[in-house]
PDB file of C-alpha atoms in Angstrom:
ATOM      1  CA  MET B1015      42.573   4.827 -24.416  1.00  0.00           C
ATOM      2  CA  THR B1016      39.154   3.668 -23.187  1.00  0.00           C
ATOM      3  CA  GLN B1017      39.077   0.118 -21.925  1.00  0.00           C
ATOM      4  CA  GLU B1018      36.430  -2.156 -20.393  1.00  0.00           C
ATOM      5  CA  GLU B1019      36.736  -3.118 -16.710  1.00  0.00           C
ATOM      6  CA  LYS B1020      36.757  -6.791 -15.902  1.00  0.00           C
ATOM      7  CA  THR B1021      34.622  -7.745 -12.866  1.00  0.00           C
ATOM      8  CA  MET B1022      36.637  -9.911 -10.593  1.00  0.00           C
ATOM      9  CA  LYS B1023      34.183 -10.097  -7.693  1.00  0.00           C
ATOM     10  CA  SER B1024      30.672  -8.921  -7.039  1.00  0.00           C
ATOM     11  CA  GLU B1025      29.091  -8.665  -3.623  1.00  0.00           C
ATOM     12  CA  ARG B1026      25.317  -7.838  -2.917  1.00  0.00           C
ATOM     13  CA  ILE B1027      25.118  -5.472  -0.120  1.00  0.00           C
ATOM     14  CA  TYR B1028      21.404  -4.660   0.008  1.00  0.00           C
ATOM     15  CA  GLU B1029      18.190  -5.824  -1.652  1.00  0.00           C
ATOM     16  CA  GLY B1030      15.236  -3.533  -1.450  1.00  0.00           C
ATOM     17  CA  LYS B1031      11.889  -2.855  -3.044  1.00  0.00           C
ATOM     18  CA  VAL B1032      13.136  -0.246  -5.411  1.00  0.00           C
ATOM     19  CA  ILE B1033      16.843  -0.690  -5.548  1.00  0.00           C
ATOM     20  CA  ASN B1034      19.671  -3.167  -4.923  1.00  0.00           C
ATOM     21  CA  LEU B1035      23.224  -2.265  -4.044  1.00  0.00           C
ATOM     22  CA  ARG B1036      26.273  -4.224  -4.963  1.00  0.00           C
ATOM     23  CA  VAL B1037      30.055  -3.658  -4.796  1.00  0.00           C
ATOM     24  CA  ASP B1038      32.133  -4.939  -7.711  1.00  0.00           C
ATOM     25  CA  THR B1039      35.889  -5.311  -7.581  1.00  0.00           C
ATOM     26  CA  VAL B1040      37.226  -4.577 -11.061  1.00  0.00           C
ATOM     27  CA  GLU B1041      40.449  -5.052 -12.695  1.00  0.00           C
ATOM     28  CA  LEU B1042      41.897  -1.961 -14.527  1.00  0.00           C
ATOM     29  CA  PRO B1043      44.720  -1.781 -17.030  1.00  0.00           C
ATOM     30  CA  GLU B1044      48.189  -2.620 -15.689  1.00  0.00           C
ATOM     31  CA  ARG B1045      46.817  -5.088 -13.135  1.00  0.00           C
ATOM     32  CA  LYS B1046      45.331  -2.298 -10.905  1.00  0.00           C
ATOM     33  CA  TYR B1047      42.099  -2.956  -9.029  1.00  0.00           C
ATOM     34  CA  SER B1048      39.276  -0.738  -7.788  1.00  0.00           C
ATOM     35  CA  LYS B1049      35.829  -1.067  -6.258  1.00  0.00           C
ATOM     36  CA  ARG B1050      32.600   0.062  -7.907  1.00  0.00           C
ATOM     37  CA  GLU B1051      29.453   0.753  -5.936  1.00  0.00           C
ATOM     38  CA  ILE B1052      26.530  -0.014  -8.256  1.00  0.00           C
ATOM     39  CA  VAL B1053      22.828   0.842  -7.662  1.00  0.00           C
ATOM     40  CA  GLU B1054      20.693  -1.699  -9.547  1.00  0.00           C
ATOM     41  CA  HIS B1055      17.329  -0.446 -10.651  1.00  0.00           C
ATOM     42  CA  SER B1056      14.682  -2.115 -12.860  1.00  0.00           C
ATOM     43  CA  GLY B1057      14.346   0.974 -15.020  1.00  0.00           C
ATOM     44  CA  ALA B1058      11.638   3.593 -15.280  1.00  0.00           C
ATOM     45  CA  VAL B1059       9.404   5.531 -17.686  1.00  0.00           C
ATOM     46  CA  GLY B1060       8.390   9.184 -18.112  1.00  0.00           C
ATOM     47  CA  ILE B1061       5.476  10.432 -20.043  1.00  0.00           C
ATOM     48  CA  ILE B1062       5.031  13.668 -22.154  1.00  0.00           C
ATOM     49  CA  ALA B1063       1.281  14.092 -22.122  1.00  0.00           C
ATOM     50  CA  LEU B1064      -0.658  17.066 -23.564  1.00  0.00           C
ATOM     51  CA  THR B1065      -4.223  18.105 -23.037  1.00  0.00           C
ATOM     52  CA  GLU B1066      -6.455  19.139 -25.973  1.00  0.00           C
ATOM     53  CA  LYS B1067      -5.440  22.811 -24.960  1.00  0.00           C
ATOM     54  CA  GLU B1068      -1.702  21.786 -25.563  1.00  0.00           C
ATOM     55  CA  GLU B1069      -1.032  21.987 -21.856  1.00  0.00           C
ATOM     56  CA  MET B1070       1.694  19.543 -20.613  1.00  0.00           C
ATOM     57  CA  ILE B1071       0.432  17.364 -17.705  1.00  0.00           C
ATOM     58  CA  PHE B1072       2.522  17.399 -14.599  1.00  0.00           C
ATOM     59  CA  VAL B1073       2.352  15.915 -11.088  1.00  0.00           C
ATOM     60  CA  LYS B1074       3.515  17.639  -7.856  1.00  0.00           C
ATOM     61  CA  GLN B1075       4.784  15.330  -5.117  1.00  0.00           C
ATOM     62  CA  TYR B1076       7.035  15.419  -2.122  1.00  0.00           C
ATOM     63  CA  ARG B1077      10.364  13.654  -2.661  1.00  0.00           C
ATOM     64  CA  LYS B1078      11.857  12.514   0.652  1.00  0.00           C
ATOM     65  CA  SER B1079      15.358  12.056  -0.808  1.00  0.00           C
ATOM     66  CA  VAL B1080      15.554  15.869  -1.449  1.00  0.00           C
ATOM     67  CA  GLU B1081      13.047  16.998   1.134  1.00  0.00           C
ATOM     68  CA  GLU B1082      11.039  19.029  -1.520  1.00  0.00           C
ATOM     69  CA  VAL B1083       7.846  19.037  -3.401  1.00  0.00           C
ATOM     70  CA  LEU B1084       8.815  18.665  -7.073  1.00  0.00           C
ATOM     71  CA  LEU B1085       7.047  19.344 -10.245  1.00  0.00           C
ATOM     72  CA  GLU B1086       7.628  16.251 -12.598  1.00  0.00           C
ATOM     73  CA  ILE B1087       6.173  14.618 -15.618  1.00  0.00           C
ATOM     74  CA  PRO B1088       4.132  11.556 -14.839  1.00  0.00           C
ATOM     75  CA  ALA B1089       6.556   8.587 -14.341  1.00  0.00           C
ATOM     76  CA  GLY B1090       7.108   5.473 -12.572  1.00  0.00           C
ATOM     77  CA  ARG B1091       9.271   2.357 -12.100  1.00  0.00           C
ATOM     78  CA  ILE B1092       9.067  -0.636 -14.395  1.00  0.00           C
ATOM     79  CA  GLU B1093       7.723  -3.691 -12.549  1.00  0.00           C
ATOM     80  CA  ALA B1094       9.084  -7.201 -12.902  1.00  0.00           C
ATOM     81  CA  ASP B1095       8.038  -8.744 -16.232  1.00  0.00           C
ATOM     82  CA  GLU B1096       6.505  -5.476 -17.458  1.00  0.00           C
ATOM     83  CA  GLU B1097       7.445  -3.880 -20.740  1.00  0.00           C
ATOM     84  CA  PRO B1098       8.207  -0.112 -20.603  1.00  0.00           C
ATOM     85  CA  GLU B1099       5.259   0.905 -22.742  1.00  0.00           C
ATOM     86  CA  MET B1100       2.855  -1.015 -20.330  1.00  0.00           C
ATOM     87  CA  THR B1101       4.455   0.859 -17.586  1.00  0.00           C
ATOM     88  CA  ALA B1102       3.951   4.195 -19.260  1.00  0.00           C
ATOM     89  CA  LYS B1103       0.230   3.438 -19.805  1.00  0.00           C
ATOM     90  CA  ARG B1104      -0.166   2.285 -16.242  1.00  0.00           C
ATOM     91  CA  GLU B1105       1.637   5.200 -14.611  1.00  0.00           C
ATOM     92  CA  LEU B1106      -0.104   7.821 -16.724  1.00  0.00           C
ATOM     93  CA  GLU B1107      -3.489   6.535 -15.685  1.00  0.00           C
ATOM     94  CA  GLU B1108      -2.584   5.956 -11.952  1.00  0.00           C
ATOM     95  CA  GLU B1109      -0.985   9.330 -11.526  1.00  0.00           C
ATOM     96  CA  THR B1110      -3.184  11.597 -13.600  1.00  0.00           C
ATOM     97  CA  GLY B1111      -6.306   9.605 -14.675  1.00  0.00           C
ATOM     98  CA  TYR B1112      -5.651  10.171 -18.258  1.00  0.00           C
ATOM     99  CA  ILE B1113      -5.673   7.225 -20.672  1.00  0.00           C
ATOM    100  CA  ALA B1114      -3.525   7.456 -23.806  1.00  0.00           C
ATOM    101  CA  ASN B1115      -4.926   6.116 -27.093  1.00  0.00           C
ATOM    102  CA  LYS B1116      -1.366   5.927 -28.487  1.00  0.00           C
ATOM    103  CA  LEU B1117       2.172   5.986 -26.900  1.00  0.00           C
ATOM    104  CA  THR B1118       5.309   6.620 -28.934  1.00  0.00           C
ATOM    105  CA  LYS B1119       8.748   6.093 -27.472  1.00  0.00           C
ATOM    106  CA  ILE B1120      10.863   9.165 -27.940  1.00  0.00           C
ATOM    107  CA  THR B1121      14.156   8.160 -26.340  1.00  0.00           C
ATOM    108  CA  GLU B1122      15.853   6.229 -23.524  1.00  0.00           C
ATOM    109  CA  TYR B1123      18.803   7.200 -21.480  1.00  0.00           C
ATOM    110  CA  TYR B1124      20.844   6.199 -18.391  1.00  0.00           C
ATOM    111  CA  THR B1125      20.019   8.523 -15.452  1.00  0.00           C
ATOM    112  CA  SER B1126      23.317   8.298 -13.601  1.00  0.00           C
ATOM    113  CA  PRO B1127      25.654   5.844 -15.189  1.00  0.00           C
ATOM    114  CA  GLY B1128      28.498   6.693 -12.866  1.00  0.00           C
ATOM    115  CA  PHE B1129      26.864   4.466 -10.096  1.00  0.00           C
ATOM    116  CA  SER B1130      23.528   3.122 -11.470  1.00  0.00           C
ATOM    117  CA  ASN B1131      22.203   0.962 -14.231  1.00  0.00           C
ATOM    118  CA  GLU B1132      18.831   2.694 -14.267  1.00  0.00           C
ATOM    119  CA  ILE B1133      17.540   3.408 -17.814  1.00  0.00           C
ATOM    120  CA  LEU B1134      14.704   5.868 -18.306  1.00  0.00           C
ATOM    121  CA  HIS B1135      12.432   5.441 -21.217  1.00  0.00           C
ATOM    122  CA  ILE B1136      10.514   8.668 -22.335  1.00  0.00           C
ATOM    123  CA  TYR B1137       7.162   8.301 -24.151  1.00  0.00           C
ATOM    124  CA  PHE B1138       4.867  10.816 -25.860  1.00  0.00           C
ATOM    125  CA  ALA B1139       1.144  10.192 -25.062  1.00  0.00           C
ATOM    126  CA  GLU B1140      -1.494  11.037 -27.652  1.00  0.00           C
ATOM    127  CA  GLY B1141      -5.282  10.778 -27.918  1.00  0.00           C
ATOM    128  CA  LEU B1142      -5.910  11.379 -24.245  1.00  0.00           C
ATOM    129  CA  SER B1143      -9.170  10.688 -22.543  1.00  0.00           C
ATOM    130  CA  ALA B1144      -9.697  11.805 -18.943  1.00  0.00           C
ATOM    131  CA  GLY B1145     -10.409   9.366 -16.180  1.00  0.00           C
ATOM    132  CA  VAL B1146      -9.871   8.990 -12.504  1.00  0.00           C
ATOM    133  CA  ALA B1147      -6.462   8.959 -10.935  1.00  0.00           C
ATOM    134  CA  ILE B1148      -5.693   6.122  -8.650  1.00  0.00           C
ATOM    135  CA  PRO B1149      -2.192   6.675  -7.189  1.00  0.00           C
ATOM    136  CA  ASP B1150      -0.425   4.072  -5.132  1.00  0.00           C
ATOM    137  CA  GLU B1151      -1.439   4.065  -1.466  1.00  0.00           C
ATOM    138  CA  ASP B1152       1.878   5.718  -0.495  1.00  0.00           C
ATOM    139  CA  GLU B1153       1.663   8.485  -3.280  1.00  0.00           C
ATOM    140  CA  TYR B1154       0.167  11.903  -2.622  1.00  0.00           C
ATOM    141  CA  ILE B1155       0.010  13.625  -5.967  1.00  0.00           C
ATOM    142  CA  GLU B1156      -1.440  16.811  -7.359  1.00  0.00           C
ATOM    143  CA  VAL B1157      -1.954  16.978 -11.100  1.00  0.00           C
ATOM    144  CA  THR B1158      -1.035  20.384 -12.676  1.00  0.00           C
ATOM    145  CA  TYR B1159      -0.899  21.858 -16.252  1.00  0.00           C
ATOM    146  CA  LEU B1160       1.595  24.236 -17.840  1.00  0.00           C
ATOM    147  CA  TYR B1161       2.131  25.379 -21.439  1.00  0.00           C
ATOM    148  CA  ILE B1162       5.477  24.539 -22.825  1.00  0.00           C
ATOM    149  CA  ASP B1163       6.761  28.091 -22.461  1.00  0.00           C
ATOM    150  CA  GLU B1164       5.695  28.237 -18.875  1.00  0.00           C
ATOM    151  CA  ALA B1165       7.442  25.087 -18.232  1.00  0.00           C
ATOM    152  CA  ILE B1166      10.635  26.307 -19.709  1.00  0.00           C
ATOM    153  CA  LYS B1167      10.425  29.537 -17.568  1.00  0.00           C
ATOM    154  CA  LYS B1168      10.169  27.263 -14.560  1.00  0.00           C
ATOM    155  CA  ILE B1169      13.293  25.330 -15.551  1.00  0.00           C
ATOM    156  CA  THR B1170      15.272  28.643 -15.978  1.00  0.00           C
ATOM    157  CA  LYS B1171      13.943  29.932 -12.694  1.00  0.00           C
ATOM    158  CA  GLY B1172      15.036  26.673 -10.861  1.00  0.00           C
ATOM    159  CA  GLU B1173      11.458  25.813 -10.136  1.00  0.00           C
ATOM    160  CA  ILE B1174      11.715  22.506 -12.055  1.00  0.00           C
ATOM    161  CA  LYS B1175      14.694  20.621 -10.850  1.00  0.00           C
ATOM    162  CA  ASP B1176      13.924  16.953 -11.872  1.00  0.00           C
ATOM    163  CA  SER B1177      16.166  15.816 -14.661  1.00  0.00           C
ATOM    164  CA  LYS B1178      13.732  13.550 -16.493  1.00  0.00           C
ATOM    165  CA  THR B1179      11.292  16.426 -16.529  1.00  0.00           C
ATOM    166  CA  ILE B1180      13.785  18.931 -17.731  1.00  0.00           C
ATOM    167  CA  ASN B1181      14.966  16.455 -20.449  1.00  0.00           C
ATOM    168  CA  ALA B1182      11.340  15.809 -21.469  1.00  0.00           C
ATOM    169  CA  ILE B1183      10.373  19.501 -21.719  1.00  0.00           C
ATOM    170  CA  LEU B1184      13.404  20.315 -23.709  1.00  0.00           C
ATOM    171  CA  LEU B1185      12.882  17.262 -25.913  1.00  0.00           C
ATOM    172  CA  TYR B1186       9.300  18.072 -26.583  1.00  0.00           C
ATOM    173  CA  LYS B1187      10.179  21.867 -27.308  1.00  0.00           C
ATOM    174  CA  THR B1188      12.815  20.593 -29.911  1.00  0.00           C
ATOM    175  CA  MET B1189      10.185  18.232 -31.403  1.00  0.00           C
ATOM    176  CA  ILE B1190       7.583  21.023 -31.982  1.00  0.00           C
ATOM    177  CA  GLU B1191      10.171  23.525 -33.174  1.00  0.00           C
ATOM    178  CA  GLY B1192      11.460  20.806 -35.665  1.00  0.00           C
ATOM    179  CA  LYS B1193       7.925  20.537 -37.092  1.00  0.00           C
ATOM    180  CA  LYS B1194       7.641  24.311 -37.891  1.00  0.00           C
TER     181      LYS B1194
END
């Protein structure tokens, strides 16, 4: 039987720019206790954006945590007091230069609920107009374009490894097939 865990004690271990880390002592059934290491994150957005040619817009960037250049959908962290939709507009423009006339929220999900409270909001961007990308000063990004079938091939070949990007590609493929 599934039961909630009661937090008996919570200790903040680290406070950073992107994440915080805390350790909670929780009470389990039958008066057992355990520790839970929790990564606190403000949440993030990912954007499915297509050009007039129906190409999905991606960014390539080096990710230190995995020591690789990854192919990802445009995305970013939600800033304090910022709504997810505003983050999506801001990140799309900063990373790619594109401005969306309309954003539609497709879904939201927890990225790794076993240890983090991060929630990711996926948006579909429509009515794009090209502009100039202005990435953060510590971001080195290359914008690239793929048709949906090319993107799916890259998933199956292991060339796209980022979970939000895989989820977004498959979600978009499902959406367009549902319209047929």
